[in-house]
Coordinates of C-alpha atoms in Angstrom, one line a residue:
X1 CA 14.5 -1.8 45.2
X2 CA 11.8 -4.1 46.5
X3 CA 8.2 -4.4 45.1
X4 CA 6.9 -3.0 48.4
X5 CA 9.0 0.1 48.3
X6 CA 8.2 0.6 44.5
X7 CA 4.4 0.2 45.4
X8 CA 4.7 2.9 48.1
X9 CA 6.6 5.2 45.9
X10 CA 4.3 4.8 42.8
X11 CA 1.1 5.1 44.8
X12 CA 2.5 8.3 46.3
X13 CA 3.3 9.5 42.8
X14 CA -0.2 8.9 41.5
X15 CA -1.7 10.5 44.7
X16 CA 0.6 13.5 44.2
X17 CA -0.5 14.0 40.6
X18 CA -4.1 13.6 41.3
X19 CA -4.1 16.2 44.2
X20 CA -2.0 18.8 42.3
X21 CA -4.3 18.4 39.4
X22 CA -7.4 18.9 41.6
X23 CA -5.7 21.9 43.1
X24 CA -5.0 23.4 39.7
X25 CA -1.3 23.1 40.1
X26 CA -1.0 20.9 37.1
X27 CA -2.9 22.5 34.2
X28 CA -1.9 20.3 31.2
X29 CA -1.4 16.8 30.1
X30 CA 2.1 17.7 29.0
X31 CA 3.0 18.2 32.6
X32 CA 1.7 14.8 33.6
X33 CA 3.6 13.3 30.7
X34 CA 6.9 14.9 31.9
X35 CA 6.4 13.8 35.5
X36 CA 5.9 10.1 34.4
X37 CA 8.9 10.2 32.1
X38 CA 11.0 11.6 34.9
X39 CA 9.5 9.4 37.9
X40 CA 8.9 5.9 36.5
X41 CA 12.1 3.9 36.4
X42 CA 12.9 1.8 33.2
X43 CA 11.9 -1.8 33.6
X44 CA 9.2 -1.1 36.3
X45 CA 6.4 0.0 33.9
X46 CA 4.3 -3.1 34.5
X47 CA 4.3 -2.5 38.3
X48 CA 3.2 1.2 37.8
X49 CA 0.4 0.1 35.4
X50 CA -0.9 -2.4 38.1
X51 CA -0.9 0.3 40.9
X52 CA -2.5 2.8 38.6
X53 CA -5.2 0.2 37.6
X54 CA -6.0 -0.6 41.3
X55 CA -6.5 3.0 42.1
X56 CA -8.8 3.5 39.1
X57 CA -10.9 0.4 40.2
X58 CA -11.1 1.8 43.7
X59 CA -12.4 5.2 42.6
X60 CA -14.8 3.5 40.1
X61 CA -16.4 1.6 43.0
X62 CA -16.9 4.9 45.0
X63 CA -19.4 6.0 42.2
X64 CA -22.1 4.0 43.8
X65 CA -22.0 6.3 46.9
X66 CA -25.2 8.3 47.8
X67 CA -23.2 11.2 49.3
X68 CA -23.2 13.7 46.3
X69 CA -20.2 15.6 47.6
X70 CA -18.1 12.5 47.9
X71 CA -19.3 11.2 44.5
X72 CA -18.4 14.5 42.9
X73 CA -14.9 14.4 44.4
X74 CA -14.4 10.7 43.4
X75 CA -15.4 11.7 39.9
X76 CA -12.8 14.4 39.7
X77 CA -10.2 12.1 41.1
X78 CA -11.2 9.5 38.6
X79 CA -10.8 11.9 35.6
X80 CA -7.4 12.8 37.0
X81 CA -6.5 9.1 37.1
X82 CA -7.8 8.6 33.6
X83 CA -5.5 11.5 32.5
X84 CA -2.6 9.7 34.1
X85 CA -3.6 6.5 32.2
X86 CA -3.8 8.2 28.8
X87 CA -0.4 10.0 29.4
X88 CA 1.3 6.8 30.5
X89 CA 0.1 5.1 27.4
X90 CA 1.7 7.9 25.4
X91 CA 4.9 7.5 27.4
X92 CA 5.0 3.8 26.7
X93 CA 4.5 4.5 22.9
X94 CA 7.3 7.0 23.0
X95 CA 9.6 4.7 24.9
X96 CA 8.9 2.0 22.3
X97 CA 9.8 4.3 19.5
X98 CA 12.9 5.5 21.3
X99 CA 13.9 1.9 21.7
X100 CA 13.3 1.2 18.0
X101 CA 15.3 4.2 17.0
X102 CA 18.1 3.3 19.3
X103 CA 18.1 -0.3 18.0
X104 CA 18.1 1.0 14.5
X105 CA 21.2 3.1 15.2
X106 CA 23.0 0.2 16.9
X107 CA 22.2 -2.0 13.9
X108 CA 23.5 0.6 11.4
X109 CA 26.7 1.3 13.3
X110 CA 27.3 -2.4 14.0
X111 CA 26.9 -3.3 10.2
X112 CA 30.1 -4.1 8.4
X113 CA 31.3 -1.6 5.8
X114 CA 29.0 -1.8 2.8
X115 CA 26.0 -3.3 4.7
X116 CA 24.7 -0.1 6.3
X117 CA 22.2 0.4 3.5
X118 CA 20.6 -2.9 4.2
X119 CA 20.4 -2.1 7.9
X120 CA 18.6 1.3 7.1
X121 CA 16.1 -0.4 4.7
X122 CA 15.3 -2.9 7.5
X123 CA 14.9 -0.1 10.1
X124 CA 12.4 1.8 7.8
X125 CA 10.4 -1.4 6.8
X126 CA 6.7 -0.5 7.0
X127 CA 6.1 -4.0 8.2
X128 CA 7.9 -3.4 11.6
X129 CA 5.9 -3.3 14.6
X130 CA 5.9 -0.5 15.5
X131 CA 6.7 0.9 12.0
X132 CA 8.5 4.3 12.0
X133 CA 6.4 7.3 11.2
X134 CA 7.8 10.1 8.8
X135 CA 8.7 12.3 11.8
X136 CA 10.5 9.3 13.4
X137 CA 12.5 8.6 10.3
X138 CA 13.5 12.2 10.3
X139 CA 14.5 11.8 14.0
X140 CA 16.6 8.8 13.0
X141 CA 18.4 11.0 10.5
X142 CA 19.1 13.6 13.1
X143 CA 20.5 11.0 15.5
X144 CA 22.6 9.7 12.8
X145 CA 24.0 13.1 12.1
X146 CA 24.7 13.7 15.8
X147 CA 26.8 10.4 16.2
X148 CA 28.9 10.6 12.9
X149 CA 32.2 12.5 13.1
X150 CA 32.2 13.6 9.5
X151 CA 29.9 14.2 6.5
X152 CA 31.8 11.8 4.2
X153 CA 31.0 8.4 5.8
X154 CA 28.3 5.9 5.0
X155 CA 26.2 6.8 8.1
X156 CA 26.3 10.5 7.2
X157 CA 25.2 9.7 3.6
X158 CA 22.3 7.8 5.0
X159 CA 21.3 10.8 7.1
X160 CA 21.5 13.1 4.1
X161 CA 19.4 10.8 2.1
X162 CA 16.8 10.4 4.6
X163 CA 16.4 14.2 5.1
X164 CA 16.4 14.8 1.3
X165 CA 13.9 11.9 0.8
X166 CA 11.4 13.5 3.2
X167 CA 11.9 16.9 1.6
X168 CA 11.3 15.4 -1.9
X169 CA 8.1 13.8 -0.6
X170 CA 6.9 17.1 0.8
X171 CA 7.3 18.7 -2.5
X172 CA 5.3 16.0 -4.2
X173 CA 2.4 15.8 -1.6
X174 CA 0.3 18.5 -3.4
X175 CA 0.7 16.6 -6.6
X176 CA 0.1 13.0 -5.3
X177 CA -3.2 12.6 -7.2
X178 CA -3.5 15.7 -9.2
X179 CA -2.5 13.8 -12.3
X180 CA -5.7 11.8 -12.1
X181 CA -7.9 14.9 -12.8
X182 CA -6.0 15.6 -16.0
X183 CA -7.1 12.3 -17.5
X184 CA -10.6 11.5 -18.8
X185 CA -10.3 7.8 -17.6
X186 CA -7.7 7.6 -14.8
X187 CA -6.8 4.0 -14.7
X188 CA -3.9 3.7 -12.4
X189 CA -0.5 3.7 -14.2
X190 CA -1.4 2.6 -17.6
X191 CA -1.6 5.4 -20.2
X192 CA -0.2 7.1 -23.3
X193 CA 3.6 7.3 -23.0
X194 CA 4.6 10.7 -21.9
X195 CA 1.2 11.9 -21.5
X196 CA -0.7 10.1 -18.9
X197 CA 0.0 8.8 -15.4
X198 CA 1.7 10.5 -12.4
X199 CA 5.3 10.2 -13.5
X200 CA 5.5 13.2 -15.8
X201 CA 4.0 15.3 -13.2
X202 CA 6.2 14.1 -10.4
X203 CA 9.3 14.5 -12.5
X204 CA 8.8 18.2 -12.9
X205 CA 8.6 18.6 -9.0
X206 CA 11.7 16.8 -7.7
X207 CA 15.2 18.2 -7.6
X208 CA 17.2 14.9 -7.5
X209 CA 18.6 14.2 -11.0
X210 CA 18.4 10.5 -10.4
X211 CA 14.7 10.5 -9.4
X212 CA 13.8 12.9 -12.1
X213 CA 15.4 10.6 -14.7
X214 CA 13.7 7.5 -13.4
X215 CA 10.3 9.3 -13.4
X216 CA 10.8 10.4 -17.0
X217 CA 11.7 6.9 -17.9
X218 CA 8.6 5.5 -16.4
X219 CA 6.5 8.2 -17.9
X220 CA 7.8 7.2 -21.3
X221 CA 7.2 3.5 -20.4
X222 CA 10.9 2.7 -21.2
X223 CA 12.6 -0.3 -19.8
X224 CA 13.7 0.6 -16.2
X225 CA 16.3 -2.2 -16.1
X226 CA 18.0 -0.7 -19.1
X227 CA 17.9 2.7 -17.5
X228 CA 19.5 1.8 -14.3
X229 CA 22.3 -0.3 -16.0
X230 CA 23.4 3.0 -17.7
X231 CA 23.6 5.0 -14.5
X232 CA 27.1 5.7 -13.2
X233 CA 28.3 6.9 -9.8
X234 CA 25.1 6.8 -7.9
X235 CA 25.7 8.2 -4.5
X236 CA 24.5 6.5 -1.3
X237 CA 22.5 9.5 -0.4
X238 CA 20.8 9.9 -3.7
X239 CA 19.8 6.1 -3.5
X240 CA 18.4 6.6 0.0
X241 CA 16.5 9.7 -1.1
X242 CA 14.9 7.6 -3.9
X243 CA 14.0 4.7 -1.6
X244 CA 12.3 7.1 1.0
X245 CA 10.5 9.1 -1.6
X246 CA 9.1 6.0 -3.4
X247 CA 7.9 4.5 -0.1
X248 CA 6.1 7.7 0.8
X249 CA 4.4 8.0 -2.7
X250 CA 3.4 4.3 -2.6
X251 CA 1.9 4.7 0.9
X252 CA 0.2 7.9 0.1
X253 CA -1.4 6.5 -3.0
X254 CA -2.6 3.4 -1.3
X255 CA -4.1 5.5 1.6
X256 CA -5.9 7.7 -0.8
X257 CA -7.3 5.0 -2.9
X258 CA -8.6 2.9 0.1
X259 CA -10.5 6.1 1.2
X260 CA -12.6 6.3 -2.0
X261 CA -15.9 5.3 -0.5
X262 CA -17.9 6.4 -3.5
X263 CA -16.4 3.3 -5.4
X264 CA -14.7 0.9 -2.9
X265 CA -14.0 -1.6 -5.8
X266 CA -12.3 0.8 -8.0
X267 CA -10.3 2.1 -5.0
X268 CA -9.3 -1.5 -4.1
X269 CA -8.2 -2.1 -7.7
X270 CA -6.1 1.0 -7.9
X271 CA -4.6 0.2 -4.5
X272 CA -3.6 -3.3 -5.7
X273 CA -2.2 -1.6 -8.9
X274 CA -0.1 0.7 -6.7
X275 CA 1.4 -2.1 -4.7
X276 CA 2.3 -4.1 -7.8
X277 CA 3.5 -1.2 -9.8
X278 CA 6.0 -0.1 -7.1
X279 CA 7.0 -3.7 -6.4
X280 CA 7.6 -4.2 -10.1
X281 CA 9.8 -1.0 -10.4
X282 CA 12.0 -2.2 -7.7
X283 CA 12.3 -5.7 -9.2
X284 CA 13.2 -4.1 -12.5
X285 CA 15.8 -2.0 -10.9
X286 CA 17.2 -5.1 -9.3
X287 CA 17.3 -6.9 -12.8
X288 CA 19.2 -3.9 -14.2
X289 CA 21.6 -3.8 -11.5
X290 CA 22.7 -7.4 -12.0
X291 CA 24.0 -6.3 -15.3
X292 CA 26.0 -3.2 -14.2
X293 CA 29.0 -2.3 -12.1
X294 CA 27.0 -0.4 -9.6
X295 CA 27.3 -1.4 -5.9
X296 CA 25.8 -4.9 -5.1
X297 CA 24.4 -3.3 -2.0
X298 CA 21.9 -1.4 -4.2
X299 CA 20.9 -4.7 -5.8
X300 CA 20.2 -6.2 -2.4
X301 CA 18.3 -3.2 -1.2
X302 CA 16.0 -3.5 -4.4
X303 CA 15.2 -7.1 -3.3
X304 CA 14.6 -6.0 0.3
X305 CA 12.1 -3.2 -0.8
X306 CA 10.3 -5.5 -3.3
X307 CA 9.7 -8.0 -0.6
X308 CA 8.6 -5.4 1.9
X309 CA 6.0 -4.1 -0.5
X310 CA 4.8 -7.5 -1.4
X311 CA 4.5 -8.5 2.3
X312 CA 2.5 -5.3 3.0
X313 CA 0.3 -6.2 0.0
X314 CA -0.3 -9.8 1.1
X315 CA -1.7 -8.7 4.4
X316 CA -4.4 -6.4 2.9
X317 CA -8.1 -7.4 3.2
X318 CA -8.5 -6.8 -0.5
X319 CA -5.7 -9.1 -1.6
X320 CA -6.9 -10.9 -4.9
X321 CA -6.7 -14.6 -4.3
X322 CA -8.8 -15.0 -7.4
X323 CA -7.3 -12.3 -9.5
X324 CA -4.1 -11.7 -11.4
X325 CA -1.6 -9.1 -12.3
X326 CA -2.8 -9.0 -15.8
X327 CA -5.8 -7.1 -14.6
X328 CA -3.5 -4.1 -13.9
X329 CA -0.7 -4.2 -16.5
X330 CA -0.6 -4.6 -20.2
X331 CA 1.9 -5.4 -23.0
X332 CA 5.6 -5.9 -22.2
X333 CA 5.2 -4.6 -18.7
X334 CA 3.2 -7.6 -17.7
X335 CA 5.4 -10.2 -19.5
X336 CA 8.4 -9.0 -17.6
X337 CA 6.7 -8.4 -14.1
X338 CA 6.1 -12.1 -13.5
X339 CA 9.8 -13.0 -13.9
X340 CA 11.0 -9.9 -12.0
X341 CA 9.0 -11.1 -8.9
X342 CA 10.3 -14.7 -9.1
X343 CA 13.9 -13.8 -8.0
X344 CA 13.0 -12.0 -4.7
X345 CA 10.5 -14.5 -3.7
X346 CA 13.1 -17.3 -3.8
X347 CA 14.8 -15.6 -0.8
X348 CA 11.7 -15.7 1.4
X349 CA 10.9 -18.6 3.7
X350 CA 7.5 -20.3 3.6
X351 CA 5.4 -17.7 5.1
X352 CA 1.8 -17.0 4.7
X353 CA 2.5 -13.8 2.6
X354 CA 4.7 -15.7 0.3
X355 CA 1.9 -18.3 -0.2
X356 CA -0.4 -15.4 -1.2
X357 CA 2.0 -13.8 -3.6
X358 CA 2.6 -17.2 -5.2
X359 CA -1.2 -17.6 -5.6
X360 CA -1.4 -14.3 -7.5
X361 CA 1.6 -15.1 -9.7
X362 CA 0.4 -18.6 -10.5
X363 CA -3.0 -17.4 -11.5
X364 CA -1.4 -14.8 -13.8
X365 CA 0.9 -17.3 -15.4
X366 CA -2.0 -19.6 -16.0
X367 CA -3.8 -16.8 -17.9
X368 CA -0.7 -16.4 -20.1
X369 CA -0.9 -20.0 -21.0
X370 CA 2.3 -21.1 -19.0
X371 CA 0.6 -23.9 -17.3
X372 CA 3.4 -25.9 -15.8
X373 CA 5.0 -22.9 -14.1
X374 CA 1.5 -21.8 -12.9
X375 CA 0.8 -25.2 -11.4
X376 CA 4.2 -25.3 -9.8
X377 CA 3.5 -21.9 -8.1
X378 CA 0.0 -23.1 -7.0
X379 CA 1.2 -26.2 -5.6
X380 CA 4.1 -24.4 -3.7
X381 CA 1.4 -21.9 -2.4
X382 CA -0.9 -24.8 -1.5
X383 CA 1.8 -26.6 0.6
X384 CA 2.7 -23.3 2.4
X385 CA -1.0 -22.5 3.0
X386 CA -1.6 -25.9 4.5
X387 CA 1.4 -25.7 6.8
X388 CA 0.5 -22.1 7.9
X389 CA -3.1 -22.9 8.4
X390 CA -4.4 -20.3 5.7
X391 CA -7.6 -22.0 4.7
X392 CA -8.6 -19.2 2.2
X393 CA -5.3 -19.5 0.3
X394 CA -5.5 -23.3 0.4
X395 CA -8.9 -23.4 -1.2
X396 CA -7.9 -20.8 -3.8
X397 CA -5.0 -22.9 -5.0
X398 CA -7.1 -26.1 -5.2
X399 CA -9.4 -24.1 -7.4
X400 CA -6.5 -22.7 -9.6
X401 CA -5.0 -26.1 -10.0
X402 CA -8.5 -27.4 -11.1
X403 CA -8.8 -24.7 -13.7
X404 CA -5.2 -25.5 -15.0
X405 CA -6.0 -29.2 -15.2
X406 CA -9.1 -28.3 -17.4
X407 CA -6.9 -26.4 -19.8
X408 CA -4.5 -29.4 -20.0
X409 CA -7.6 -31.6 -20.6
X410 CA -6.8 -33.6 -17.5
X411 CA -10.4 -33.6 -16.4
X412 CA -10.2 -36.2 -13.7
X413 CA -7.6 -34.3 -11.8
X414 CA -9.6 -31.0 -12.3
X415 CA -12.7 -32.6 -10.7
X416 CA -10.6 -34.0 -7.9
X417 CA -9.0 -30.6 -7.1
X418 CA -12.5 -28.8 -7.3
X419 CA -14.1 -31.4 -5.2
X420 CA -11.4 -31.0 -2.4
X421 CA -11.8 -27.2 -2.6
X422 CA -15.6 -27.6 -2.2
X423 CA -15.4 -29.8 0.7
X424 CA -12.9 -27.7 2.5
X425 CA -14.8 -24.6 1.7
X426 CA -18.0 -25.9 3.1
X427 CA -16.3 -27.3 6.2
X428 CA -14.6 -23.9 7.0
X429 CA -17.6 -21.6 5.9
X430 CA -15.4 -20.0 3.1
X431 CA -18.2 -18.9 0.9
X432 CA -16.2 -17.3 -1.8
X433 CA -13.9 -20.3 -2.2
X434 CA -17.2 -22.5 -2.3
X435 CA -18.6 -20.4 -5.2
X436 CA -15.3 -20.8 -7.2
X437 CA -15.3 -24.5 -6.4
X438 CA -18.8 -25.0 -7.7
X439 CA -17.9 -23.2 -10.8
X440 CA -14.7 -25.4 -11.3
X441 CA -16.5 -28.6 -10.5
X442 CA -19.4 -28.0 -13.0
X443 CA -16.9 -26.7 -15.6
X444 CA -14.6 -29.7 -15.2
X445 CA -17.6 -32.2 -15.5
X446 CA -18.9 -30.5 -18.7
X447 CA -15.6 -31.0 -20.5
X448 CA -15.2 -34.6 -19.0
X449 CA -18.7 -35.3 -20.3
X450 CA -17.9 -34.1 -23.8
X451 CA -14.6 -36.2 -23.8
X452 CA -16.5 -39.3 -22.6
X453 CA -19.7 -38.6 -24.7
X454 CA -21.8 -38.7 -21.7
X455 CA -25.5 -38.7 -21.4
X456 CA -27.5 -35.6 -21.1
X457 CA -28.0 -36.1 -17.3
X458 CA -24.2 -35.7 -16.7
X459 CA -24.4 -32.1 -18.3
X460 CA -27.5 -31.2 -16.3
X461 CA -25.7 -32.2 -13.1
X462 CA -22.8 -30.1 -14.0
X463 CA -24.9 -27.1 -14.9
X464 CA -26.6 -27.3 -11.5
X465 CA -23.1 -26.9 -9.9
X466 CA -22.5 -23.9 -12.0
X467 CA -25.9 -22.4 -11.2
X468 CA -25.3 -23.0 -7.5
X469 CA -22.0 -21.2 -7.8
X470 CA -23.6 -18.3 -9.6
X471 CA -26.2 -17.8 -7.1
X472 CA -23.7 -17.9 -4.2
X473 CA -21.4 -15.4 -5.9
X474 CA -24.4 -13.0 -6.5
X475 CA -25.2 -13.2 -2.8
X476 CA -21.6 -12.5 -2.0
X477 CA -21.6 -9.6 -4.4
X478 CA -18.2 -10.7 -5.8
X479 CA -18.0 -9.7 -9.5
X480 CA -14.9 -11.9 -10.1
X481 CA -16.7 -15.0 -9.1
X482 CA -19.9 -14.1 -11.0
X483 CA -17.8 -13.5 -14.1
X484 CA -16.1 -16.9 -13.8
X485 CA -19.5 -18.7 -13.0
X486 CA -21.3 -17.1 -16.0
X487 CA -18.3 -17.6 -18.3
X488 CA -18.4 -21.4 -17.3
X489 CA -22.0 -21.6 -17.9
X490 CA -21.7 -20.0 -21.3
X491 CA -18.8 -22.4 -22.3
X492 CA -20.9 -25.3 -21.1
X493 CA -23.8 -24.4 -23.3
X494 CA -21.4 -23.9 -26.1
X495 CA -20.1 -27.4 -25.6
X496 CA -23.8 -28.6 -25.8
X497 CA -24.2 -26.8 -29.1
X498 CA -26.6 -24.3 -27.5
X499 CA -25.2 -20.9 -28.5
X500 CA -28.4 -19.1 -27.9
X501 CA -28.4 -20.2 -24.2
X502 CA -24.7 -19.4 -24.0
X503 CA -24.8 -15.8 -25.2
X504 CA -26.9 -14.3 -22.2
X505 CA -24.4 -15.8 -19.7
X506 CA -21.4 -14.7 -21.7
X507 CA -22.7 -11.1 -21.9
X508 CA -23.2 -11.1 -18.0
X509 CA -19.8 -12.6 -17.5
X510 CA -18.3 -9.8 -19.7
X511 CA -20.1 -7.1 -17.7
X512 CA -18.8 -8.7 -14.3
X513 CA -15.2 -9.0 -15.7
X514 CA -15.2 -5.3 -16.7
X515 CA -16.4 -4.3 -13.2
X516 CA -13.9 -6.5 -11.6
X517 CA -11.1 -5.1 -13.8
X518 CA -10.0 -8.6 -15.1
X519 CA -8.7 -8.2 -18.5
X520 CA -8.1 -11.9 -19.0
X521 CA -11.7 -12.8 -18.3
X522 CA -12.9 -10.0 -20.5
X523 CA -10.8 -11.3 -23.4
X524 CA -12.0 -14.9 -22.8
X525 CA -15.6 -13.9 -22.8
X526 CA -15.2 -11.9 -25.9
X527 CA -13.6 -14.9 -27.6
X528 CA -16.3 -17.3 -26.4
X529 CA -19.0 -14.8 -27.5
X530 CA -17.4 -14.8 -31.0
X531 CA -17.9 -18.5 -31.2
X532 CA -21.5 -18.3 -30.0
X533 CA -22.4 -15.5 -32.5
X534 CA -20.6 -17.3 -35.3
X535 CA -22.6 -20.6 -34.5
X536 CA -25.7 -18.3 -34.4
X537 CA -25.0 -16.9 -37.9
X538 CA -24.6 -13.4 -36.4
X539 CA -21.4 -12.6 -38.4
X540 CA -21.1 -8.8 -37.5
X541 CA -21.2 -9.6 -33.8
X542 CA -18.7 -12.5 -34.2
X543 CA -16.4 -10.1 -36.0
X544 CA -16.8 -7.5 -33.2
X545 CA -16.3 -9.7 -30.3
X546 CA -13.6 -11.9 -32.0
X547 CA -11.6 -8.8 -32.7
X548 CA -11.9 -7.5 -29.1
X549 CA -11.1 -11.0 -27.7
X550 CA -8.0 -11.3 -29.9
X551 CA -6.8 -7.9 -29.0
X552 CA -7.2 -7.9 -25.2
X553 CA -5.8 -11.4 -24.9
X554 CA -2.8 -10.6 -27.0
X555 CA -2.2 -7.4 -25.0
X556 CA -1.7 -9.3 -21.8
X557 CA 0.4 -11.8 -23.5
X558 CA -2.0 -14.7 -23.2
X559 CA -1.5 -17.5 -26.0
X560 CA -5.3 -17.8 -26.1
X561 CA -5.5 -14.8 -28.4
X562 CA -5.0 -17.4 -31.2
X563 CA -8.3 -18.8 -30.7
X564 CA -10.3 -15.8 -31.8
X565 CA -7.8 -15.0 -34.4
X566 CA -8.4 -18.4 -35.8
X567 CA -12.1 -17.8 -36.0
X568 CA -11.5 -14.4 -37.7
X569 CA -9.3 -16.1 -40.3
X570 CA -12.1 -18.6 -41.1
X571 CA -14.4 -15.6 -41.5
X572 CA -12.0 -14.0 -43.8
X573 CA -11.8 -17.1 -45.9
X574 CA -15.6 -17.4 -46.1
X575 CA -16.2 -13.7 -46.9
X576 CA -13.2 -12.8 -49.1
X577 CA -10.7 -10.1 -48.3
X578 CA -12.9 -7.2 -49.5
X579 CA -16.0 -8.1 -47.7
X580 CA -14.1 -8.9 -44.7
X581 CA -12.5 -5.5 -44.5
X582 CA -15.8 -3.8 -45.2
X583 CA -17.4 -5.7 -42.3
X584 CA -14.5 -4.8 -40.0
X585 CA -15.2 -1.2 -40.9
X586 CA -18.8 -1.6 -40.0
X587 CA -17.9 -2.9 -36.6
X588 CA -15.4 0.0 -36.0
X589 CA -17.9 2.1 -33.9
X590 CA -18.4 -0.9 -31.5
X591 CA -14.7 -1.7 -31.2
X592 CA -13.1 1.7 -30.6
X593 CA -14.9 2.5 -27.4
X594 CA -13.3 -0.8 -25.9
X595 CA -9.7 -0.6 -27.3
X596 CA -9.4 2.9 -28.9
X597 CA -8.3 3.9 -32.4
X598 CA -4.8 2.5 -31.9
X599 CA -6.2 -0.9 -30.9
X600 CA -8.5 -1.0 -34.0
X601 CA -5.7 0.0 -36.3
X602 CA -3.5 -2.9 -34.8
X603 CA -6.1 -5.5 -35.6
X604 CA -5.1 -6.2 -39.2
X605 CA -1.5 -6.4 -38.2
X606 CA -2.3 -8.9 -35.5
X607 CA -4.4 -10.9 -37.7
X608 CA -1.7 -11.0 -40.2
X609 CA 0.8 -12.1 -37.6
X610 CA -1.4 -15.1 -36.7
X611 CA -1.7 -16.1 -40.3
X612 CA 2.0 -15.9 -41.0
X613 CA 2.7 -18.1 -38.0
X614 CA 0.5 -20.9 -39.4

C-alpha cells in the first residue's frame, strides 16, 4: 500500500473516531483503543502518528478564531484527538510488551536443553527496557503453559515456578516491612540470630519448603553456601519460584525505603543494604553450588541474578562512590561478601556499572587493610571510568588511590593522585569529588611533612586544604565527606602533637560517620580519639574510645583494630590488671549504648587475642 493511500485511510479513521465521539457513539477510551488495535496495521505506526499530529496541530490553530461556536467545536474535536493520542500511546506500550513477551517465548523455546532457565532469567531481568511488570510475568507463564504439550518439560516447570513465585510474593506483601516495627532499632538485615530481621517472619508465610529453609538459614545467620550444598533434588519450578519471590521482595523493600521522606538518608542507606544483601545471598548460593552436584544451570542463574542486582544498584542516584559495604554488614558476612562478588564481576565487560561496583568493593577492601587488591580494583575502575566518560567515578577512584597510598606511606603518589582528582573535579564542577580531593591532598601533605620533618608552613598549607574540603562538604550537606575531612584534620593535629585541637574535629567526624552509617570511619575516629585522649592524660576517655574503636574495626574485619588494642595494652601495663579492669567497668555505661552488652563482654577476649598474637 502506498503512503498516499495509507494517509487517506488513516486520516479517514481519525475523522471517523472524532465524529462518532462527538455524536456520543463512542463513549469510552476502551472503544478507541480497540479501534486503533484493529485498524492500524503493524509497521505503519509512525505514519499514523504523523497524520494524527498534523490534525492536532490544525485544530490547535483554530483556537485563535473569534467565532465562539466554531471555537467550541474545534475544542471538542481537539479533546477527541487528544484521547486518540493517549490511547495510541497505550497501544504502542502494549505492542512493545507483546513483542517482548513473544521474544521471550521464542528465546526460551529456542534455547538448548538445560539452558532454558538462563533464557527465563534474562527475560525477567529488571534492567530490560521495557522491563516486565508482575502481571506481564504472569502472562508469560500463561503463554508458556498454552504452548507446551505436557506438564513435565522444562518450559512447563518454568511456567509453574513463575505462577508459584507470584503467589508466594502475594502472600508476603502484607509482611514486607512488618518485621521492622517489632524491633527497637530496625537496622536493615543485621540483628540477633533468630530474633531480628525479616527472614524469620517471611519463613512463616511461604509454602515452598526450599524457600522456607533458606529463610530460616538466613534468620539464624548460618552460611548460605553450606546450606545450598546440602540440598538435593531441587526442582526447576522450585528454583524459579525462589528467583521470582526474591526479586519481588528486593524490589518491594527498595521501593519502600526510597519513599521514606522523613529520613531520606536512612532510607538510602537501607535501600543500599537491600541491594547488597540480596546480591550477596545469590553470590553465596553460587559459591555453595560450585561444591555440590546440583545442576550447573542453577549456578549460572545465581551469577546472572547477582549481576542484574548489581547493575540495577549501580544506576541508582544514591550509589555510594565514597562508601563501602562495611557500612551495612558485620562479622563473617562482610568478610565473605567481597570475595563472593569478585567471581560474577569477572564475567562482565568494561561497563560503567562494573566500574562503580569495583569502586565500592575497592573502598571496602581498603578499609579491611587489603591494600594491594583494593588498589587493583580502584585502578581497574579508574580505567573503565575514563573509557566510559564517567567523571564522577574517575575522580572517586583517584581519591581512593590517594588514600591507599597514604596508608602505604607512599606520600608522593598519594599527593599526585589527589592533585589529579582536584584538577578534574574543578574542571568538571564535581563538588563532592572536589571536597574529597581537598581532604586527601591535605591529609597526604601532613604525613609527607612529618616524614620529611618539614617546616610549620607546610603543615599550615595542608590544613588549609583540609579546611576548604570541610567547608565545601558542609555546603553540600554530605556527612560522609564531612566525616572524612574532620577525621583528616584530627589526625593532622595529632601528627603535630596538638591533641586538644584534634579532639573537637574527631568528635565531629564521629558524629558525621554515625549519621552516614560508615562503621569504618566510626572505628577509625574512636581509635584516633583514644590516642588524643591518652596524649591529653584523659585516661577514662582513652579507655572508652579505644575499646569502641577496637571492637568496631574488628567487627568489620579491618586489621586496623590492632592500633587501639595496642594502646589499651599499654594502658593495662601502666595501670596494672586490677586497676585496668576497674576502669573498664567504670566505662561500661558509655560503651554499652554503642556496642551492647555482648560487645562489652567481648572486649577482654579481643584484647587477650591481640596480646597472644604479639
